Coordinates of N, CA, C and O and ligand atoms in Angstrom, one line a residue:
M4 N 77.1 101.3 118.5 CA 77.0 101.6 117.4 C 75.8 101.9 116.6 O 74.4 101.0 116.6
N5 N 75.8 102.4 115.9 CA 74.3 103.1 115.1 C 73.9 102.5 113.7 O 74.7 102.1 112.9
E6 N 72.9 101.9 113.9 CA 72.9 100.6 112.7 C 73.2 101.4 111.8 O 73.8 100.3 110.7
R7 N 72.6 102.4 111.0 CA 73.5 102.7 109.7 C 74.2 102.6 109.4 O 75.2 102.3 108.3
V8 N 75.3 103.1 110.4 CA 76.3 102.9 110.7 C 77.2 101.5 110.1 O 78.1 101.4 109.4
E9 N 76.4 100.7 111.0 CA 76.8 99.1 111.0 C 76.9 98.6 109.8 O 78.0 97.6 109.0
Q10 N 76.2 99.1 109.2 CA 75.2 98.6 107.9 C 76.3 99.0 106.6 O 77.0 98.4 106.1
A11 N 76.4 99.7 106.5 CA 77.3 101.1 106.3 C 78.8 100.2 106.2 O 79.5 100.1 105.0
L12 N 79.3 100.0 107.0 CA 80.6 99.5 107.7 C 81.0 97.6 107.1 O 81.4 97.5 106.3
N13 N 79.6 97.3 107.7 CA 79.6 96.0 106.7 C 79.5 95.8 105.4 O 80.4 94.8 104.2
D14 N 79.3 96.8 104.8 CA 78.9 97.2 103.2 C 80.9 97.2 102.9 O 81.0 96.4 101.6
Q15 N 81.1 97.4 103.5 CA 82.6 98.4 102.9 C 83.4 97.4 103.2 O 84.6 96.8 103.0
I16 N 83.4 96.3 104.4 CA 84.0 95.1 104.5 C 83.3 94.6 103.5 O 84.7 93.5 102.9
E17 N 82.2 94.0 102.8 CA 82.2 94.0 101.6 C 82.5 93.6 100.2 O 83.7 93.4 99.5
K18 N 83.2 94.9 100.1 CA 84.0 95.5 99.0 C 85.5 95.3 99.0 O 86.0 95.1 98.4
E19 N 85.6 95.7 100.5 CA 87.3 94.8 100.7 C 87.9 94.3 100.0 O 88.4 93.5 99.9
A20 N 87.3 93.1 100.9 CA 87.2 91.5 100.3 C 87.0 91.6 98.5 O 88.1 90.1 98.2
S21 N 86.2 92.2 98.7 CA 86.0 92.0 96.6 C 87.0 92.0 96.1 O 88.0 91.6 95.5
S22 N 87.5 93.5 96.5 CA 88.9 93.5 95.9 C 89.9 92.3 96.0 O 90.5 92.4 95.3
S23 N 90.6 92.6 97.8 CA 91.3 91.7 97.4 C 90.9 90.8 96.4 O 92.4 90.0 96.1
Q24 N 89.6 90.0 96.5 CA 89.8 88.9 95.1 C 89.9 89.1 93.7 O 90.3 88.1 93.2
F25 N 89.2 90.3 93.7 CA 89.4 90.9 92.7 C 90.7 90.8 91.8 O 91.2 90.1 90.8
Y26 N 91.6 91.3 92.4 CA 93.3 91.5 92.3 C 94.0 90.5 92.5 O 95.2 90.2 92.1
L27 N 93.6 89.3 93.2 CA 93.8 88.2 93.5 C 94.7 87.2 91.8 O 95.1 86.3 91.5
A28 N 92.0 87.1 91.2 CA 92.1 87.0 90.1 C 93.5 87.1 88.9 O 93.3 86.9 88.0
M29 N 93.2 88.1 89.3 CA 94.1 90.0 87.9 C 95.9 88.8 88.4 O 96.3 89.2 87.1
A30 N 96.2 89.0 89.4 CA 97.7 88.4 89.6 C 98.0 86.6 88.9 O 98.5 86.8 89.0
S31 N 96.7 86.5 89.7 CA 97.0 84.8 88.8 C 97.1 84.9 88.1 O 97.6 84.1 87.1
W32 N 96.1 85.6 86.9 CA 96.0 85.2 85.0 C 97.6 86.3 84.8 O 98.1 86.0 84.0
A33 N 98.2 87.6 85.2 CA 99.7 87.9 84.8 C 100.2 87.2 85.7 O 101.5 86.9 84.5
E34 N 100.4 85.7 86.7 CA 101.6 85.4 86.1 C 101.5 83.9 84.9 O 102.2 83.6 84.9
G35 N 100.3 83.5 85.0 CA 100.2 82.4 83.9 C 100.6 83.2 82.1 O 100.7 82.4 82.0
Q36 N 100.6 84.5 82.5 CA 101.0 85.3 81.0 C 102.5 85.9 81.4 O 102.8 86.2 80.2
G37 N 103.2 85.5 82.2 CA 104.7 86.0 82.4 C 104.9 86.9 82.8 O 106.0 87.5 83.2
L38 N 104.0 87.7 83.4 CA 104.4 89.2 83.5 C 104.4 89.2 84.8 O 103.8 89.0 85.6
N39 N 105.6 88.4 85.3 CA 105.9 89.2 86.6 C 106.0 90.0 87.5 O 105.2 89.7 89.1
G40 N 106.2 91.1 86.9 CA 106.4 92.4 87.9 C 104.8 92.6 88.3 O 104.5 92.8 89.2
T41 N 104.4 92.6 87.1 CA 102.8 92.8 87.4 C 101.8 92.0 88.0 O 101.6 92.5 89.0
A42 N 102.2 90.4 88.1 CA 102.1 89.3 89.2 C 102.0 90.3 90.9 O 100.6 90.5 91.6
Q43 N 103.4 90.2 90.4 CA 104.0 90.6 92.3 C 103.4 91.7 92.5 O 102.6 91.9 93.6
F44 N 102.7 93.0 92.0 CA 102.5 94.1 92.0 C 101.0 93.4 92.6 O 100.0 94.0 93.3
L45 N 99.8 92.8 92.0 CA 98.5 92.8 92.1 C 98.2 91.9 93.6 O 97.9 92.0 94.0
Y46 N 99.7 91.1 93.5 CA 99.6 89.8 94.3 C 100.0 90.9 96.0 O 98.6 90.9 96.9
S47 N 100.2 92.1 95.6 CA 100.6 92.3 96.9 C 99.3 93.5 97.5 O 99.1 93.9 98.9
H48 N 99.1 93.8 95.7 CA 98.1 94.9 95.8 C 96.5 94.3 97.0 O 95.1 94.6 97.8
S49 N 96.6 93.0 96.7 CA 95.2 92.0 97.1 C 95.8 92.1 98.6 O 94.5 92.2 99.3
D50 N 96.6 91.7 99.5 CA 97.5 91.4 100.6 C 96.6 93.0 101.1 O 96.6 92.5 102.3
E51 N 96.7 94.3 100.4 CA 96.6 95.1 101.2 C 95.3 95.4 101.3 O 94.5 95.9 102.0
E52 N 94.3 95.1 100.2 CA 93.4 95.0 100.2 C 92.0 94.2 101.1 O 91.2 94.9 101.7
R53 N 93.2 93.1 101.6 CA 92.6 91.9 103.1 C 92.5 92.4 104.1 O 91.7 92.9 104.8
F54 N 94.2 93.4 104.0 CA 94.4 94.1 105.5 C 93.5 95.2 105.5 O 93.3 95.3 106.7
H55 N 92.7 96.2 104.5 CA 91.8 97.4 104.6 C 90.6 96.5 105.1 O 90.0 97.5 106.3
M56 N 90.2 94.9 104.1 CA 89.2 94.4 105.3 C 89.7 94.2 107.2 O 88.5 94.7 107.2
L57 N 91.0 94.0 106.9 CA 90.3 93.0 108.3 C 90.5 94.2 109.4 O 89.4 94.2 110.8
K58 N 90.5 95.3 109.4 CA 90.9 96.6 109.7 C 89.3 97.0 109.8 O 88.9 97.6 110.8
L59 N 88.3 96.7 109.1 CA 87.1 97.2 109.3 C 86.2 96.1 110.5 O 85.7 96.7 111.2
V60 N 87.1 95.4 110.5 CA 86.2 93.9 111.1 C 86.8 93.9 112.4 O 85.5 94.1 112.9
K61 N 87.5 94.6 112.6 CA 88.2 94.9 113.9 C 87.5 96.1 114.4 O 87.0 96.3 116.1
F62 N 87.1 97.1 113.8 CA 86.9 98.1 114.6 C 85.4 98.2 114.7 O 85.3 98.2 116.1
V63 N 84.5 97.4 114.2 CA 83.4 97.2 113.7 C 83.1 96.1 115.3 O 82.2 97.1 116.3
N64 N 83.9 95.4 115.7 CA 83.8 94.7 116.9 C 84.3 95.0 118.3 O 83.2 94.9 118.5
E65 N 84.9 96.0 117.5 CA 86.3 97.0 118.6 C 84.3 97.8 119.7 O 84.4 97.9 120.4
R66 N 83.5 98.4 118.9 CA 83.4 99.6 118.7 C 81.8 98.7 119.3 O 80.9 99.7 119.2
G67 N 81.7 97.1 119.4 CA 80.1 97.2 120.0 C 79.3 95.8 118.9 O 78.5 95.6 118.9
G68 N 79.9 96.5 117.5 CA 79.3 96.5 116.5 C 79.2 94.6 116.3 O 80.0 93.8 117.0
T69 N 78.5 94.1 115.3 CA 78.4 92.8 114.8 C 79.3 92.3 113.4 O 78.9 92.8 112.6
A70 N 80.6 91.9 112.9 CA 81.0 92.1 111.6 C 80.6 90.9 111.4 O 80.8 89.9 111.9
K71 N 80.1 91.2 109.6 CA 79.5 89.9 108.9 C 81.1 89.4 108.1 O 81.2 90.5 106.7
I72 N 81.3 88.7 108.1 CA 82.2 88.0 106.9 C 81.7 87.2 105.2 O 80.7 86.8 105.7
P73 N 81.3 88.7 104.6 CA 80.8 88.2 103.5 C 80.8 87.1 102.3 O 81.8 86.4 102.7
G74 N 80.0 86.2 101.6 CA 80.7 85.7 100.5 C 81.1 86.2 99.6 O 80.2 87.4 99.7
L75 N 81.4 85.7 98.4 CA 81.7 86.9 97.6 C 81.3 86.0 96.3 O 81.7 84.4 96.1
Q76 N 81.0 86.8 95.3 CA 81.2 86.7 94.1 C 81.9 85.7 93.1 O 83.6 87.0 94.0
S77 N 82.4 84.7 92.1 CA 83.7 84.5 92.1 C 84.4 85.6 90.9 O 83.1 86.9 90.2
P78 N 85.6 86.6 90.5 CA 86.0 87.0 90.6 C 86.2 86.4 88.5 O 86.3 85.1 88.8
P79 N 86.5 87.2 87.7 CA 87.0 86.8 86.6 C 88.2 85.8 86.5 O 88.8 86.4 87.2
E80 N 87.9 85.2 85.5 CA 88.8 84.1 85.6 C 90.0 84.4 84.4 O 91.6 84.1 84.6
S81 N 89.9 85.3 83.4 CA 91.4 85.6 82.8 C 89.9 87.0 82.5 O 89.2 88.1 82.9
F82 N 91.8 88.0 81.6 CA 91.5 89.0 81.4 C 92.2 89.1 80.2 O 92.7 88.6 79.5
S83 N 91.9 90.2 79.6 CA 91.9 90.6 77.8 C 93.8 91.2 77.5 O 94.3 91.1 76.6
S84 N 94.0 91.7 78.4 CA 95.2 92.9 77.8 C 95.6 92.8 79.3 O 94.9 93.4 80.4
M85 N 96.8 93.9 79.7 CA 96.8 94.8 80.6 C 96.4 96.0 81.0 O 95.9 95.6 81.9
S86 N 95.6 96.2 79.7 CA 95.2 97.4 79.4 C 93.3 96.9 80.3 O 93.1 98.2 81.3
N87 N 93.8 96.0 80.5 CA 91.7 95.6 80.4 C 92.2 95.3 82.0 O 91.3 96.2 82.3
V88 N 93.2 95.1 82.5 CA 93.0 94.8 84.0 C 93.2 95.9 84.3 O 92.7 96.5 85.6
F89 N 94.2 97.5 84.4 CA 94.4 97.9 84.9 C 93.2 99.3 84.3 O 93.5 100.3 85.6
N90 N 92.4 99.0 84.2 CA 91.3 99.2 83.5 C 90.5 99.6 84.4 O 89.3 99.9 85.0
L91 N 90.6 98.1 85.0 CA 89.8 97.8 85.8 C 89.5 97.9 86.5 O 88.6 98.1 87.8
L92 N 90.8 97.8 87.2 CA 91.3 98.0 89.0 C 91.0 99.8 89.1 O 90.3 99.8 89.9
L93 N 90.9 100.7 87.9 CA 91.1 102.2 88.3 C 89.3 102.5 88.5 O 89.1 103.0 89.4
E94 N 88.4 101.7 87.5 CA 86.6 101.5 87.6 C 86.8 101.0 88.9 O 86.0 101.6 89.9
H95 N 87.8 100.1 89.6 CA 87.0 99.7 90.5 C 86.6 100.1 91.8 O 86.3 100.6 93.0
E96 N 88.6 101.4 92.0 CA 88.9 102.0 93.0 C 88.1 102.7 92.9 O 87.7 103.2 94.3
L97 N 87.6 103.2 91.4 CA 86.4 104.3 91.5 C 85.3 103.9 92.3 O 84.4 104.9 93.0
D98 N 85.5 102.8 92.0 CA 84.0 102.7 92.6 C 84.2 102.8 94.7 O 82.9 102.7 95.1
V99 N 84.7 102.1 94.8 CA 86.0 102.0 95.9 C 85.5 103.6 97.0 O 84.7 103.8 97.8
T100 N 86.0 104.4 96.4 CA 85.8 106.1 96.9 C 84.8 106.4 97.0 O 84.4 107.0 98.2
Q101 N 84.1 105.9 96.1 CA 82.7 106.6 96.4 C 82.1 105.7 97.4 O 81.4 106.3 98.3
S102 N 82.0 104.5 98.0 CA 81.9 103.4 98.5 C 81.9 104.8 100.3 O 81.3 104.6 101.0
I103 N 82.7 104.6 100.1 CA 83.6 105.4 101.3 C 83.7 106.7 101.8 O 82.7 107.1 102.9
N104 N 82.7 107.5 100.7 CA 82.0 108.7 100.8 C 81.7 109.0 100.9 O 80.8 109.6 102.1
N105 N 80.5 107.6 101.0 CA 79.0 107.6 101.4 C 79.1 107.0 102.8 O 78.5 107.6 103.5
L106 N 80.3 106.5 103.2 CA 81.0 106.0 104.2 C 81.0 107.3 105.9 O 80.3 107.8 106.6
V107 N 81.5 108.2 104.8 CA 81.4 109.5 105.9 C 80.7 110.5 105.6 O 80.4 111.1 106.9
D108 N 79.7 110.1 104.4 CA 77.9 110.8 104.8 C 77.6 110.6 105.8 O 76.8 111.6 106.6
I109 N 78.1 109.2 106.0 CA 76.4 108.4 107.3 C 77.0 109.0 108.5 O 76.1 109.7 109.4
C110 N 78.4 108.9 108.7 CA 79.2 109.5 109.7 C 78.4 110.5 110.2 O 78.3 110.8 111.1
L111 N 78.7 111.7 108.5 CA 78.0 112.8 109.8 C 76.6 113.0 110.1 O 75.8 113.4 110.5
Q112 N 75.5 112.3 109.5 CA 74.4 112.6 109.0 C 74.0 112.2 110.8 O 73.3 112.4 111.6
V113 N 74.6 111.1 111.2 CA 74.4 110.5 112.0 C 75.4 111.2 113.5 O 75.8 110.6 114.6
K114 N 75.7 112.1 113.5 CA 77.3 112.7 114.0 C 78.2 111.5 115.0 O 78.3 112.1 116.3
D115 N 78.1 110.3 114.1 CA 79.5 109.1 114.7 C 80.7 109.8 114.2 O 81.3 109.1 113.4
Y116 N 81.5 110.8 115.4 CA 82.9 111.6 115.3 C 83.9 110.4 114.9 O 84.6 110.5 114.4
T117 N 84.0 109.5 116.2 CA 84.6 108.2 116.4 C 84.9 107.1 114.9 O 86.1 107.7 114.5
T118 N 83.6 107.1 113.9 CA 83.9 106.2 113.3 C 84.4 107.6 111.7 O 85.4 107.7 110.7
H119 N 83.8 108.4 112.0 CA 84.1 109.4 111.0 C 86.1 109.8 110.7 O 86.6 109.2 109.5
N120 N 86.3 109.7 112.2 CA 87.7 110.2 112.0 C 88.4 108.6 112.0 O 89.5 108.9 111.7
F121 N 87.8 107.6 111.9 CA 88.4 106.5 111.6 C 88.6 106.5 110.1 O 89.1 105.5 109.6
I122 N 87.3 106.6 109.6 CA 86.8 106.5 108.2 C 88.6 107.7 107.3 O 88.8 107.0 106.2
Q123 N 89.0 108.3 108.3 CA 89.7 109.9 107.5 C 91.2 108.7 107.0 O 91.4 108.8 105.4
W124 N 91.7 107.7 107.6 CA 92.4 107.0 106.8 C 92.2 106.2 106.0 O 93.4 106.1 104.5
Y125 N 91.1 105.6 105.4 CA 90.9 105.1 103.8 C 90.4 106.0 103.0 O 91.1 105.6 102.1
V126 N 89.7 107.5 103.6 CA 90.3 108.4 102.3 C 91.2 109.0 102.2 O 91.4 109.0 100.5
S127 N 92.3 109.0 102.8 CA 93.7 109.1 102.4 C 94.4 108.5 101.5 O 94.7 108.3 100.7
E128 N 94.4 106.6 101.5 CA 94.4 105.4 101.1 C 93.6 105.7 100.1 O 94.3 105.4 99.0
Q129 N 92.5 105.8 99.5 CA 92.1 105.7 98.3 C 92.7 107.1 97.2 O 92.4 106.7 95.9
L130 N 93.0 108.5 97.9 CA 94.0 109.1 96.9 C 94.7 108.6 96.4 O 95.2 108.7 95.5
E131 N 95.5 107.8 97.7 CA 96.4 107.1 97.1 C 96.8 106.2 95.6 O 97.4 106.0 94.5
E132 N 95.4 105.6 95.9 CA 95.4 104.0 95.0 C 94.3 104.6 93.6 O 95.3 103.7 92.9
E133 N 93.8 105.6 93.6 CA 92.8 106.1 92.5 C 94.5 106.8 91.8 O 94.1 106.5 90.8
A134 N 95.0 107.6 92.4 CA 96.6 108.7 91.5 C 97.9 107.3 91.7 O 97.6 107.4 89.8
L135 N 98.0 106.0 92.4 CA 98.5 105.3 91.7 C 97.9 104.3 90.1 O 98.7 103.8 89.5
A136 N 96.7 104.2 90.5 CA 96.2 103.4 89.0 C 96.5 103.7 88.0 O 96.3 104.1 87.1
R137 N 96.2 105.5 88.2 CA 95.2 106.2 87.0 C 97.0 106.6 86.2 O 97.0 106.5 85.1
T138 N 97.5 106.1 87.1 CA 99.5 106.3 86.5 C 100.1 105.5 85.9 O 100.1 105.6 84.4
I139 N 98.9 104.1 86.5 CA 99.4 102.8 85.2 C 98.7 102.7 84.1 O 99.4 102.9 83.0
V140 N 97.4 103.0 84.0 CA 96.5 103.4 83.0 C 97.3 104.4 81.8 O 97.3 104.4 80.7
D141 N 98.0 105.6 82.1 CA 98.3 106.5 81.6 C 99.3 105.9 81.0 O 100.0 106.1 79.2
K142 N 100.7 105.6 81.8 CA 101.3 104.6 81.1 C 101.5 103.1 80.3 O 101.9 103.7 78.8
I143 N 100.8 102.2 80.6 CA 99.8 101.3 79.2 C 99.9 102.3 78.3 O 99.7 101.3 77.3
N144 N 99.2 103.2 77.8 CA 98.1 104.3 77.1 C 99.0 104.7 76.4 O 99.6 104.6 74.6
M145 N 100.3 104.9 77.0 CA 100.9 105.6 76.2 C 101.7 104.6 75.6 O 103.1 104.8 74.9
I146 N 102.2 103.6 76.0 CA 102.8 102.4 75.5 C 102.3 101.5 73.9 O 102.5 101.7 73.6
G147 N 101.4 101.4 74.2 CA 100.3 101.1 73.2 C 100.7 99.7 73.2 O 100.8 98.6 74.2
Q148 N 100.9 99.2 72.0 CA 101.0 97.7 71.9 C 102.8 97.4 71.2 O 103.1 96.5 71.5
D149 N 103.4 98.2 71.9 CA 105.2 98.8 72.0 C 105.5 97.4 73.1 O 105.0 97.6 74.4
K150 N 106.3 96.2 72.1 CA 106.4 95.1 73.7 C 107.4 95.3 74.5 O 107.6 94.6 75.6
A151 N 108.5 96.1 73.6 CA 110.0 96.6 74.8 C 109.0 97.4 75.6 O 109.2 97.3 77.0
G152 N 108.3 97.8 75.8 CA 107.5 98.7 76.7 C 107.2 98.9 78.1 O 107.3 98.9 78.9
L153 N 105.8 97.8 76.8 CA 105.3 96.8 78.1 C 106.4 95.2 79.5 O 106.1 95.7 80.1
Y154 N 107.1 95.0 78.3 CA 107.9 94.6 79.0 C 108.8 95.4 80.4 O 109.3 95.0 81.5
L155 N 109.0 96.9 80.2 CA 110.0 97.9 81.3 C 108.6 98.0 81.9 O 109.1 98.3 83.2
L156 N 107.0 98.0 81.5 CA 106.4 98.5 82.2 C 106.4 97.2 83.8 O 106.4 97.8 85.2
D157 N 106.4 96.0 83.4 CA 106.0 94.8 84.1 C 107.4 95.1 84.9 O 107.1 94.9 85.8
R158 N 108.1 95.1 84.5 CA 109.9 95.0 85.5 C 109.2 96.3 86.5 O 110.0 95.8 87.4
D159 N 109.2 97.5 85.7 CA 108.7 98.5 87.3 C 107.8 98.5 88.2 O 108.4 98.2 89.2
L160 N 106.8 97.8 87.7 CA 105.8 97.1 88.6 C 105.9 96.4 89.7 O 105.7 96.7 90.6
E161 N 106.9 95.4 89.7 CA 107.8 94.7 90.2 C 108.3 94.9 91.3 O 108.0 95.4 92.7
N162 N 109.4 97.0 90.8 CA 109.9 97.1 92.2 C 108.7 98.3 92.6 O 109.5 98.7 93.8
S163 N 107.6 98.6 91.8 CA 106.9 99.2 92.4 C 105.7 98.5 93.7 O 104.3 99.2 94.4
A164 N 106.0 97.6 93.9 CA 104.4 96.8 94.4 C 104.6 97.5 95.6 O 105.3 97.7 97.0
I165 N 103.5 96.8 96.2 CA 102.3 97.9 97.5 C 103.4 96.7 98.4 O 103.5 95.6 98.2
Q166 N 104.0 97.9 99.5 CA 104.3 96.6 100.6 C 103.2 96.6 101.8 O 103.0 97.5 101.8
P167 N 102.6 95.9 102.0 CA 101.4 95.7 102.6 C 101.4 96.4 104.5 O 103.0 96.3 104.3
S168 N 101.1 96.6 104.4 CA 101.1 97.8 105.5 C 101.0 96.6 106.6 O 100.9 95.3 106.5
V169 N 102.5 96.7 107.6 CA 102.5 96.5 109.2 C 101.1 95.8 109.6 O 100.4 96.7 109.5
V170 N 100.6 95.1 109.9 CA 99.1 94.8 110.2 C 99.1 94.9 111.6 O 99.1 94.5 112.4
N171 N 98.2 96.5 111.8 CA 97.6 96.6 113.3 C 97.1 97.2 112.9 O 96.2 98.6 112.8
T172 N 95.9 96.1 112.7 CA 93.9 96.5 112.6 C 93.7 96.8 113.8 O 92.3 96.9 113.7
A173 N 94.0 97.5 114.7 CA 93.6 97.6 116.1 C 92.5 99.3 115.7 O 93.8 100.4 115.5
G174 N 91.4 98.7 116.1 CA 90.7 101.0 115.7 C 91.2 101.8 114.7 O 91.0 101.5 114.3
T175 N 91.8 102.6 115.1 CA 91.9 103.8 115.2 C 93.3 103.7 114.6 O 94.1 104.8 113.4
G176 N 94.7 103.0 115.0 CA 95.8 103.2 114.0 C 96.0 102.6 113.0 O 94.6 102.5 112.2
A177 N 96.7 103.5 112.0 CA 96.7 102.9 110.7 C 97.6 101.8 110.5 O 98.3 101.8 110.8
Ligands
FEO222 FE1 91.2 99.5 99.7 FE2 91.4 99.8 97.5 O1 90.7 99.5 98.6

């Protein structure tokens, strides 16, 4: 496996692992606030990010590279509000998208079309995750400080919790 691609894939493993821990910290905070729907949504989101990480680990190893399992910085323990949580989440997803785009760029530069093909799954996934995060931030902005609105949003989030993908971490499958 090309060294630059391997490095970029390992960087991405670290990003997905960090995302998982970050959202886990948000979920735990939300649970402590009695925001059970939000907590459930974020716990599922954390699981989904772990799945993204695992899929990369398997791919790197299957292609003859060496996946590196990273040590991670501790995520924050508390957040100031739902708005704070979801603005951070959106910001984080935008950063992940940038890093996926960077990976696509490197694949094209070194003509690694197999990894390029594999990464397309992440490109679509980012589109969905960004759109979802934006929708939630928009709703929170609309609700403002209205407690009844926040209660309903929390309930809605419980219903829209991401169903963690059936784990098929084998290389190119989704
Ligand atoms: Fe796997 Fe939400 O980035």
